[in-house]
Short mmCIF file of C-alpha atoms and ligand atoms in Angstrom, two decimals:
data_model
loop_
_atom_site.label_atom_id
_atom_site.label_comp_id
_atom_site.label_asym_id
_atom_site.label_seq_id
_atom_site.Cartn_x
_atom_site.Cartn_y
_atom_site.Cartn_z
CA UNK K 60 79.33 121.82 79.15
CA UNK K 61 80.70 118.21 80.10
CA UNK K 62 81.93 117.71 82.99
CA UNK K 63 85.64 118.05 83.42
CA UNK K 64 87.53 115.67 85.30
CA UNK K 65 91.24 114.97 86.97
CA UNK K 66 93.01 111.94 87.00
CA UNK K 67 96.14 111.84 88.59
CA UNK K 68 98.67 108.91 87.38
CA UNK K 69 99.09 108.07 83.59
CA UNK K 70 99.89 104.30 84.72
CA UNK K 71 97.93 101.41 83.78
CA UNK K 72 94.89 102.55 86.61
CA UNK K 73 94.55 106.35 85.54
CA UNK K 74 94.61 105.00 81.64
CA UNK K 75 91.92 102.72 81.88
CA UNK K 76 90.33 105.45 84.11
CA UNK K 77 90.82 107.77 81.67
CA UNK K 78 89.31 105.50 78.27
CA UNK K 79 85.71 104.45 80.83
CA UNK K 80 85.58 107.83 82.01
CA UNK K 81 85.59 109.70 78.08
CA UNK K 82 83.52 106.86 76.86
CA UNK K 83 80.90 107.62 79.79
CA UNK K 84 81.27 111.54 78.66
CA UNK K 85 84.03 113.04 81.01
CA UNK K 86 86.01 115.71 79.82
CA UNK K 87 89.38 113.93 80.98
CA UNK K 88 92.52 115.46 81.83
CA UNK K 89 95.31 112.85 82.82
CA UNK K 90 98.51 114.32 84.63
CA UNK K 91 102.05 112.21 84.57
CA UNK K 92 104.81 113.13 86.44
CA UNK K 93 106.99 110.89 84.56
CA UNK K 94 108.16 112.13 80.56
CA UNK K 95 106.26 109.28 79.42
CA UNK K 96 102.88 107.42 80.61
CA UNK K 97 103.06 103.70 82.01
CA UNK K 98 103.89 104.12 85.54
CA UNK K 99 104.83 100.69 87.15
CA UNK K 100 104.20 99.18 83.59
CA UNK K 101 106.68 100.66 81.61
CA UNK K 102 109.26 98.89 80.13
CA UNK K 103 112.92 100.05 78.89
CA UNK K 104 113.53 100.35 74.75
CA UNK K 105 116.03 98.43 73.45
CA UNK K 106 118.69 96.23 73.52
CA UNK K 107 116.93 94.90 76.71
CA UNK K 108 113.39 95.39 76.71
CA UNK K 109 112.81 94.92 80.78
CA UNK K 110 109.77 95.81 82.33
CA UNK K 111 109.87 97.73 85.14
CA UNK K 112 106.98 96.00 86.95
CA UNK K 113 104.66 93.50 85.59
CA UNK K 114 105.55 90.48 83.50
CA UNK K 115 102.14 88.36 83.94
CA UNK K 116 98.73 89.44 82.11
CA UNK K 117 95.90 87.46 83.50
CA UNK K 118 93.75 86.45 80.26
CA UNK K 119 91.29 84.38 82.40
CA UNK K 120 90.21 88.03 84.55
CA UNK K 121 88.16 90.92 84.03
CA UNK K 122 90.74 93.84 82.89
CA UNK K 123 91.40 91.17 79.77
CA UNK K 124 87.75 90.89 79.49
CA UNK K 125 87.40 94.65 79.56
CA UNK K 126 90.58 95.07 76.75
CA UNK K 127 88.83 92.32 74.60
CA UNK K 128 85.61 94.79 75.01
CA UNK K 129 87.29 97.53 73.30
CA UNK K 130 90.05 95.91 70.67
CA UNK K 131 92.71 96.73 73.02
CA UNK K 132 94.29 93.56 74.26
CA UNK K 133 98.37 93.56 73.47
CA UNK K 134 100.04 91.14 71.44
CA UNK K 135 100.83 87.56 74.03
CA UNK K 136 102.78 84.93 74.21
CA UNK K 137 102.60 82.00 76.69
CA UNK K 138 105.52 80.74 78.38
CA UNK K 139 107.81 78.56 76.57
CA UNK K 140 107.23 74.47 77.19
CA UNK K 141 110.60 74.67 79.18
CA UNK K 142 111.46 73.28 82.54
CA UNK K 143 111.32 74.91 85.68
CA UNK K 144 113.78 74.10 88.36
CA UNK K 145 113.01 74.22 92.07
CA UNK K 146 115.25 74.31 95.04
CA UNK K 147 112.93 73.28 98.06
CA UNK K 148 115.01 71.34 101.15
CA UNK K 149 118.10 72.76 99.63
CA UNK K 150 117.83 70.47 96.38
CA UNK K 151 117.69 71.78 93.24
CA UNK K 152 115.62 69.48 90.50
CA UNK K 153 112.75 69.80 88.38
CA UNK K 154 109.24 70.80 89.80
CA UNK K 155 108.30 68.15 91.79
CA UNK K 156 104.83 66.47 90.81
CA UNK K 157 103.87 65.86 94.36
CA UNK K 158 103.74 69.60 94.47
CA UNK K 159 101.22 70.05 92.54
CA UNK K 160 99.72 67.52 93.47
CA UNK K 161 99.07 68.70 97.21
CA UNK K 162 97.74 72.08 95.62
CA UNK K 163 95.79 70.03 93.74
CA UNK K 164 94.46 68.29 96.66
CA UNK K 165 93.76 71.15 99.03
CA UNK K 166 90.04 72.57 99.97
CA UNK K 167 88.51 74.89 97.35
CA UNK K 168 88.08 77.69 99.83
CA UNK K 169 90.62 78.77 102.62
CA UNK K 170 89.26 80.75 106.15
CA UNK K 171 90.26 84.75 106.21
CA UNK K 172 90.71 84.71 110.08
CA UNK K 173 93.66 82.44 109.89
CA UNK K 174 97.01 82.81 108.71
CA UNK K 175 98.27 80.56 105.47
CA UNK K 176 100.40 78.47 106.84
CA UNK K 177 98.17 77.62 110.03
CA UNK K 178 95.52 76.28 107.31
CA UNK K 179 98.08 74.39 105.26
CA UNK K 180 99.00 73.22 108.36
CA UNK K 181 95.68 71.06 108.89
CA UNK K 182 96.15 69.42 105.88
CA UNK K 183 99.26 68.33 104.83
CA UNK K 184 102.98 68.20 106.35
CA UNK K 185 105.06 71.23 107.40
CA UNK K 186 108.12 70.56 104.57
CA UNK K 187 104.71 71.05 101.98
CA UNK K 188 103.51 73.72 103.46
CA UNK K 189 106.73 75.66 103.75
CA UNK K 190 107.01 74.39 99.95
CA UNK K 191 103.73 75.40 99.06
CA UNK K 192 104.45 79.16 100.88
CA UNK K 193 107.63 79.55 99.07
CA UNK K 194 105.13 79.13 95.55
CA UNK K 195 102.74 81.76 96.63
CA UNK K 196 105.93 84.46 97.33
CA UNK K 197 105.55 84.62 93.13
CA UNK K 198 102.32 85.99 93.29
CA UNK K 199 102.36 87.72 96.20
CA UNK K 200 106.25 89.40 95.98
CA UNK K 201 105.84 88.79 100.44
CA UNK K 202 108.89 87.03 102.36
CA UNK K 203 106.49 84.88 104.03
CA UNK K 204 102.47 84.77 102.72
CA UNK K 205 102.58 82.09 105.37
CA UNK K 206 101.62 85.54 108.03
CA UNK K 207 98.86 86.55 105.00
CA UNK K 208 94.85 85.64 105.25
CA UNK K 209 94.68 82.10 104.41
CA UNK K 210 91.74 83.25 102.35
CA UNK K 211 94.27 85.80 100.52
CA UNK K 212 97.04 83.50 99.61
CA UNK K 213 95.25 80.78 98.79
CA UNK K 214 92.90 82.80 96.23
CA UNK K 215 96.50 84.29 94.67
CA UNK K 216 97.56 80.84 94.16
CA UNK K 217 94.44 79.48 92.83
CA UNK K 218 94.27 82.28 90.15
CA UNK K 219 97.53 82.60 89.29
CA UNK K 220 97.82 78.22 88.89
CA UNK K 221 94.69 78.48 86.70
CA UNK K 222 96.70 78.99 83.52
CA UNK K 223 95.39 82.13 82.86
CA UNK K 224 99.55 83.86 82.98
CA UNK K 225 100.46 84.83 79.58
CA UNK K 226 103.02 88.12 78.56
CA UNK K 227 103.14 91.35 77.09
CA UNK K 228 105.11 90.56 73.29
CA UNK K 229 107.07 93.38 73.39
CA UNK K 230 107.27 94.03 76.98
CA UNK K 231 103.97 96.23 78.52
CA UNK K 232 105.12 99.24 77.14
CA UNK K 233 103.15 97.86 74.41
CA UNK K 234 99.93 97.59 76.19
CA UNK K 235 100.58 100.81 77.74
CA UNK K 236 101.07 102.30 73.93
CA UNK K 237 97.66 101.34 73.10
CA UNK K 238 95.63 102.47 76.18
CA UNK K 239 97.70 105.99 75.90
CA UNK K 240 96.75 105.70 71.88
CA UNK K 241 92.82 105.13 72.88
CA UNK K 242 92.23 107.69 75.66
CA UNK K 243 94.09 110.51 73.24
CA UNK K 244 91.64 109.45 70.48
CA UNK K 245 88.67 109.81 73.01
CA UNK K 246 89.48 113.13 73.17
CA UNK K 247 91.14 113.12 76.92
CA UNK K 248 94.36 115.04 77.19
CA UNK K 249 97.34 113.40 78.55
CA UNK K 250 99.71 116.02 80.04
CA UNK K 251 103.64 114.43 81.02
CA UNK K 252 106.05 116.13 82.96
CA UNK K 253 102.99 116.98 85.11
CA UNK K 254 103.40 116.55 88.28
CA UNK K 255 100.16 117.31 90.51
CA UNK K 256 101.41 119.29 93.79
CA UNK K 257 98.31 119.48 95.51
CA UNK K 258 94.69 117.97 95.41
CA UNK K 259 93.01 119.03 92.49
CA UNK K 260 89.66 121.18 92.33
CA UNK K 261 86.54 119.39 91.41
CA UNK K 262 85.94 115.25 90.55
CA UNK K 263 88.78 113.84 90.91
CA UNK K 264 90.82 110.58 90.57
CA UNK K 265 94.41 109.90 92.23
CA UNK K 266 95.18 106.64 90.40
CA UNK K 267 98.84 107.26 91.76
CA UNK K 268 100.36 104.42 94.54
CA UNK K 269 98.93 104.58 97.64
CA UNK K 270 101.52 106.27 99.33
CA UNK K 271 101.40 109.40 97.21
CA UNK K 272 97.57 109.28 97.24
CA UNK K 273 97.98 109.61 100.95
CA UNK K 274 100.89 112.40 100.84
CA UNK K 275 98.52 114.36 98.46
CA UNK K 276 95.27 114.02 100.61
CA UNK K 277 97.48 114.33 103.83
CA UNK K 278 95.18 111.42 104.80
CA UNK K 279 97.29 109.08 106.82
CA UNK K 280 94.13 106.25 107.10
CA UNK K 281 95.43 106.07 103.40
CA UNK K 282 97.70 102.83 104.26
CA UNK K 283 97.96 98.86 103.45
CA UNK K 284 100.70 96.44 104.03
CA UNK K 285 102.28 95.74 100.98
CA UNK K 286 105.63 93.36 100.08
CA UNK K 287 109.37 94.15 100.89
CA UNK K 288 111.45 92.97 97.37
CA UNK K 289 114.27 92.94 95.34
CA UNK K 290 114.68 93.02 91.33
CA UNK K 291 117.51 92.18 89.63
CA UNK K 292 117.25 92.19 85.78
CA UNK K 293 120.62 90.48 83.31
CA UNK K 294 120.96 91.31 79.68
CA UNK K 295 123.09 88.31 78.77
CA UNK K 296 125.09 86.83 75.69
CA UNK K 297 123.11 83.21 75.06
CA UNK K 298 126.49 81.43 75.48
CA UNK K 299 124.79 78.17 76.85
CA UNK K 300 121.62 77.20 77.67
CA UNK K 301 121.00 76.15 81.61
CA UNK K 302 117.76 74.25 80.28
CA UNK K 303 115.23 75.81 82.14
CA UNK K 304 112.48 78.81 81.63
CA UNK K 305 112.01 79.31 85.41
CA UNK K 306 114.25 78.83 87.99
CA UNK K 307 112.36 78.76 91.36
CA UNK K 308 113.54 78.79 94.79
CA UNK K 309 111.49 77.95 97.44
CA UNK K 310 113.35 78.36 100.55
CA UNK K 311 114.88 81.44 99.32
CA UNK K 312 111.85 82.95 97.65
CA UNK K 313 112.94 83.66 94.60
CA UNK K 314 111.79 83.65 91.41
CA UNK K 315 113.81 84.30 87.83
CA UNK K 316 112.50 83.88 83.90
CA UNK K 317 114.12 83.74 80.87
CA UNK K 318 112.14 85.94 79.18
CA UNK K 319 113.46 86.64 75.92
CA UNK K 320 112.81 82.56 76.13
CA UNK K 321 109.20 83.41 75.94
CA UNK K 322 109.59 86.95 73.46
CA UNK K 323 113.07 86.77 71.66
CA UNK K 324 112.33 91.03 71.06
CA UNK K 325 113.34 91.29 74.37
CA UNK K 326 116.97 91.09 74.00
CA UNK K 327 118.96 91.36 70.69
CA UNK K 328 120.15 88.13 68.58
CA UNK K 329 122.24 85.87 70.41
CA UNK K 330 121.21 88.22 73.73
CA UNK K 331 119.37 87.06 76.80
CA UNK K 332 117.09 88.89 79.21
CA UNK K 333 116.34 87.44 82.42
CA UNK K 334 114.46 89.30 85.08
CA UNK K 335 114.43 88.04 89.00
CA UNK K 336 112.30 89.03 91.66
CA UNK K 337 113.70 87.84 95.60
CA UNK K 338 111.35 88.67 98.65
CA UNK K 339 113.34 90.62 101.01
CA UNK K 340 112.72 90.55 104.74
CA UNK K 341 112.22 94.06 106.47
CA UNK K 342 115.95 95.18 106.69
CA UNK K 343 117.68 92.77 104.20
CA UNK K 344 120.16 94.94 102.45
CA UNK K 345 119.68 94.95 98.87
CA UNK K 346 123.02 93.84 98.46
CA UNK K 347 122.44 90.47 100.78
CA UNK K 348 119.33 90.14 98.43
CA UNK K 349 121.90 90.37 95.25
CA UNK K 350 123.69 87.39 96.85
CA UNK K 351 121.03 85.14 97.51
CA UNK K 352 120.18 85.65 93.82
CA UNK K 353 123.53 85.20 92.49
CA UNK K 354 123.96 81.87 94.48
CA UNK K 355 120.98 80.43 92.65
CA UNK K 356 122.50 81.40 89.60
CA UNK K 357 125.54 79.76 90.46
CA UNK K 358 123.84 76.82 91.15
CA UNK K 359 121.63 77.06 88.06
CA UNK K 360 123.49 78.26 85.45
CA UNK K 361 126.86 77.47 84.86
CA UNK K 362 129.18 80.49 83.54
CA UNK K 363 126.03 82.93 83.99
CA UNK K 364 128.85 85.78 85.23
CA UNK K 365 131.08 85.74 82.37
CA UNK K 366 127.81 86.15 79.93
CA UNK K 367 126.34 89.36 81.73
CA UNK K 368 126.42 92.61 79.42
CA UNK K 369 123.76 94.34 81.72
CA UNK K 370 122.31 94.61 84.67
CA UNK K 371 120.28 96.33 87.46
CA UNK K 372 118.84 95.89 90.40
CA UNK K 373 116.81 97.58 92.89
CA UNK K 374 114.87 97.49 96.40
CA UNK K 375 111.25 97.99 95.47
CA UNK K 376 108.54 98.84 98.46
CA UNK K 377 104.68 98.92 98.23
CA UNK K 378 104.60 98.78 94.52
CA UNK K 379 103.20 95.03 94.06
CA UNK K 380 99.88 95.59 95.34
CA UNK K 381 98.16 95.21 98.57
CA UNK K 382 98.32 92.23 100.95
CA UNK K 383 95.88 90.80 103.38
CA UNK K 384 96.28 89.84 107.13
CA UNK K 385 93.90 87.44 108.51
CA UNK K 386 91.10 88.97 109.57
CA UNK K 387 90.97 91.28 106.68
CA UNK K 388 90.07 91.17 102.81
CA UNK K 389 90.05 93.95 100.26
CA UNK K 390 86.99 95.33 102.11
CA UNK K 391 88.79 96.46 104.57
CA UNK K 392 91.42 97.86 102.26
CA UNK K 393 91.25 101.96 102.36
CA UNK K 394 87.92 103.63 100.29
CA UNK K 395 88.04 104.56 96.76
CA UNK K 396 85.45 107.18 97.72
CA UNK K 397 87.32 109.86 99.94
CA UNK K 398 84.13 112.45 99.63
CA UNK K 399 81.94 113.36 96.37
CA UNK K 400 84.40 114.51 94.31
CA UNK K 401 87.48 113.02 94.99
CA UNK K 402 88.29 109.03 94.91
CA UNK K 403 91.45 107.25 95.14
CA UNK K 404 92.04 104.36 92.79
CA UNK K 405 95.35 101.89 93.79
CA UNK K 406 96.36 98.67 93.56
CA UNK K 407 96.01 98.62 97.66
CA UNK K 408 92.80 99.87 97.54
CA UNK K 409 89.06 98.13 98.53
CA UNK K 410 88.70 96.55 95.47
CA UNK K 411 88.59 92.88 94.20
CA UNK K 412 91.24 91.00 91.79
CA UNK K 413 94.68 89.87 90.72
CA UNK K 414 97.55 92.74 91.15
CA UNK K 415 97.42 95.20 88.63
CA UNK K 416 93.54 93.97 88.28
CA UNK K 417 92.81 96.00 91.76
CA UNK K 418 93.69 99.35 90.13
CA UNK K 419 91.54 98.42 87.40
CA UNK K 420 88.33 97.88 89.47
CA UNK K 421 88.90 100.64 92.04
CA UNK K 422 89.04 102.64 88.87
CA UNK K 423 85.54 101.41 88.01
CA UNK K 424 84.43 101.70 91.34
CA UNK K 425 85.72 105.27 91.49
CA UNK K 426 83.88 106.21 88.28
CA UNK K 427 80.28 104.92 89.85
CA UNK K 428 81.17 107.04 92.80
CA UNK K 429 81.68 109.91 91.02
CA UNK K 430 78.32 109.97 88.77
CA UNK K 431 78.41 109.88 85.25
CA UNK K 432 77.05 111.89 82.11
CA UNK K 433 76.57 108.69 80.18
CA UNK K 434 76.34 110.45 76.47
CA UNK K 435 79.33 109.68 74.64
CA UNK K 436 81.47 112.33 73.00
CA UNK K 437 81.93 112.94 69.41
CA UNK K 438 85.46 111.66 70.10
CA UNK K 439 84.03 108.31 71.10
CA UNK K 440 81.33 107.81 68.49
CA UNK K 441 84.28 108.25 66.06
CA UNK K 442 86.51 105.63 67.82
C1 LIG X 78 108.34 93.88 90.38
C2 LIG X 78 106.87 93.95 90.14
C3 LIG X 78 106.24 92.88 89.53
C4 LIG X 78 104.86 92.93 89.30
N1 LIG X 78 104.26 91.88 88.64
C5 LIG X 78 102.97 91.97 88.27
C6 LIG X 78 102.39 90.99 87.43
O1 LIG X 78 103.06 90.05 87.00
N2 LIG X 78 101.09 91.14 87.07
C7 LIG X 78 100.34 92.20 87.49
O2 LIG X 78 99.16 92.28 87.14
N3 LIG X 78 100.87 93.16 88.28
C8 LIG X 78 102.15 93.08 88.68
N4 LIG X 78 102.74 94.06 89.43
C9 LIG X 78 101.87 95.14 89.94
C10 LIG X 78 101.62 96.20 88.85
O3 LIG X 78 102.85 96.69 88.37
C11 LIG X 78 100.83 97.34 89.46
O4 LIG X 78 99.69 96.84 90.14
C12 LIG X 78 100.35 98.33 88.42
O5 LIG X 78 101.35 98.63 87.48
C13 LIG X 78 99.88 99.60 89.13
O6 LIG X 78 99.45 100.54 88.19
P1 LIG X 78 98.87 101.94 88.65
O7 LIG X 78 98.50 102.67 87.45
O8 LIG X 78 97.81 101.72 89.69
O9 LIG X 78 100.06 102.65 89.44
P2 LIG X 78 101.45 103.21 88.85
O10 LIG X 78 101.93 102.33 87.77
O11 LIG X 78 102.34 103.41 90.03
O12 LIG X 78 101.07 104.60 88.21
C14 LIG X 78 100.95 105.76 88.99
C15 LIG X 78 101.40 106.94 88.14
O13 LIG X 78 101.16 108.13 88.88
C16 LIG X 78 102.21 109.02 88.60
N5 LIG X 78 102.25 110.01 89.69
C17 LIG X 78 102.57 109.80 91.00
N6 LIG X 78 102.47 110.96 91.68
C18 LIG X 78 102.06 111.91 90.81
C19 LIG X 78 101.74 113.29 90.94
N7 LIG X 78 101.82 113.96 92.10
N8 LIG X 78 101.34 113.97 89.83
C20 LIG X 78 101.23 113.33 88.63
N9 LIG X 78 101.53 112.00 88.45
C21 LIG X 78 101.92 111.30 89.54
C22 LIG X 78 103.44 108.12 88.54
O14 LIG X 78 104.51 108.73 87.83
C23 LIG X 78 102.88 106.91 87.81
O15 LIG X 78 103.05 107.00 86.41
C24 LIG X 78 104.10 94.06 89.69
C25 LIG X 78 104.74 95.13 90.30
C26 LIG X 78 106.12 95.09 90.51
C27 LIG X 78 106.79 96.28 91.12
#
């Protein structure tokens, strides 16, 4: 008999869980609450192909390496050589060189003990800093990573400046497609409209959010800050074209792409779809948040409102991954290993990377923990 094993979650963490685990010789059950696998990473079918969650793939980090391992890396496309506007100071322009310029010139390694915007502090003036802060609110979906672990924020940026961003063609339904596609043909079975009520008996992984890992376990150590956002996603007709790809505001925080700039499938012909993410500060009402993002619109994109033929928007909580204080890192992020069977494997848990990347590895991590029977099925020998 091999041994049988749980995974809670069919989003991006339980399927990778579930194609290392069958490979290693688990017999893998996978059980989705939702109708259809993906999680966070789903995206919507057509006309407007938005993604519910993430838009960046990071080619340059070890879930791409891992993908690349096993023929499954999605279809990419970079973004399109278009400009980005910035409003920093209340100006709205192109990206300013000197920008870069002082990220360019900042130490290679930051201190965890003190906050972000204490270190940028030391070394160059506070209008760059507070510039500089309003950049790393893109990778780090926080109203102010100023508070965060210098060592945090500044890692984010360096990572996500390295030019290592590309997208899912397709949106990451497509990526999700292929991991679902793999782990069925490795023989585990991937049950939707499943949703788990109760800790399951024997090895175990909840690869859910953090959250329900701790409602499950009733384990209340089971928290991690996470960001406070808003989304607002446009299907547009392409009546006129504001020029730009991004369209950046630094004192706001907020960030919005023209995606179907980058992956015309996005939207139909003659369609646009931007999506928009806007920190929100604990107790900004959504619709405050809508305002802000309409106003850089306004200011961005001339006749934008008559153009809109779809839209949502939403107030998303502890769904972009885990933060850091100062005096903390990932290691200090909750366990994967709750006991010998059962682990918990989250993008806020103690495990390294980039977003969706910590899922990944506390995956991994909760695979080691649980032991392995490293034969490979029949299933995988065929695959
Ligand atoms: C707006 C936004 C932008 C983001 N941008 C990026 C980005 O650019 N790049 C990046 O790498 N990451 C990004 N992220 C983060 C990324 O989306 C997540 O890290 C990743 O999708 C988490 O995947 P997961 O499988 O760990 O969790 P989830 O996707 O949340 O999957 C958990 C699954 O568990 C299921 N589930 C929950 N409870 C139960 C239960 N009791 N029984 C059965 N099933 C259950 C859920 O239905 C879900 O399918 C972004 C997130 C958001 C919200």
């Amino acid at each position: 008999m091999k041994p049988d094993l749980t995974i809670v979650g069919a989003g991006l963490t339980g399927l990778t869980a579930a194609i290392e685990a069958a490979e290693r010789g688990w017999r893998v059950t996978v059980a989705e609450a939702h109708s259809r696998p993906g999680g966070r990473a789903r995206s919507l079918a057509a006309p407007y192909r938005a993604n519910t969650g993430p838009h960046a793939i990071y080619v340059d980090g070890p879930w791409w390496a891992w993908l690349e391992r096993r023929g499954l890396t999605p279809p990419i496309v970079e973004a399109p050589r278009y400009v980005s506007l910035v409003r920093a100071g209340g100006r709205l322009g192109p990206w300013p060189a000197e920008l870069s310029e002082a990220i360019a010139a900042l130490p290679a390694e930051a201190p965890t003990e003190e906050s972000f915007r204490a270190w940028l502090l030391r070394h160059v003036d506070t209008k760059t800093a507070e510039a500089i802060v309003g950049v790393v609110f893109i990778f780090t979906f926080d109203h102010d990573p100023g508070r965060l672990s210098a060592a945090f924020a500044h890692q984010r940026l360096r990572r996500a400046l390295a030019g290592g961003a590309r997208y899912v063609a397709g949106g990451w339904s497509t990526l999700v497609g292929l991991l679902a596609e793999r782990a069925a043909s490795l023989g585990a079975q991937i049950r939707t409209q499943t949703r788990v009520p109760a800790l399951p008996a024997g090895p175990a992984i909840l690869a859910t959010s953090l959250a329900t890992a701790r409602q499950l376990t009733g384990d209340r150590s089971l928290t991690w800050p996470s960001a406070r956002m808003a989304t607002v996603d446009l299907g547009l007709r392409a009546d006129g074209d504001p020029g730009w790809f991004r369209a950046i505001d630094l004192d706001d925080r907020i960030y919005a792409a023209r995606y179907s700039l980058a992956d015309p499938t996005l939207a139909p012909p003659g369609h646009e779809l931007i999506q928009i993410s806007a920190a929100c500060a604990p107790g900004e009402r959504k619709t405050d948040a809508e305002r802000r993002v309409q106003r850089l619109l306004d200011q961005s994109w001339p006749g934008w409102r008559a153009a809109v033929q779809w839209h949502r928007s939403a107030i998303r909580t502890h769904c972009t991954g885990a933060i850091d204080p100062p005096g903390t890192t990932w290691h200090d992020r909750p366990a994967v290993s709750r006991g010998n069977t059962l682990t918990v494997a989250t993008d806020q848990s103690a495990a390294p990377g980039l977003l969706a990347e910590v899922g990944i590895t506390a995956a991994q991590l909760a695979l080691q923990q649980l032991g392995e029977t490293p034969r490979p099925t029949q299933a995988h020998k065929r695959a």
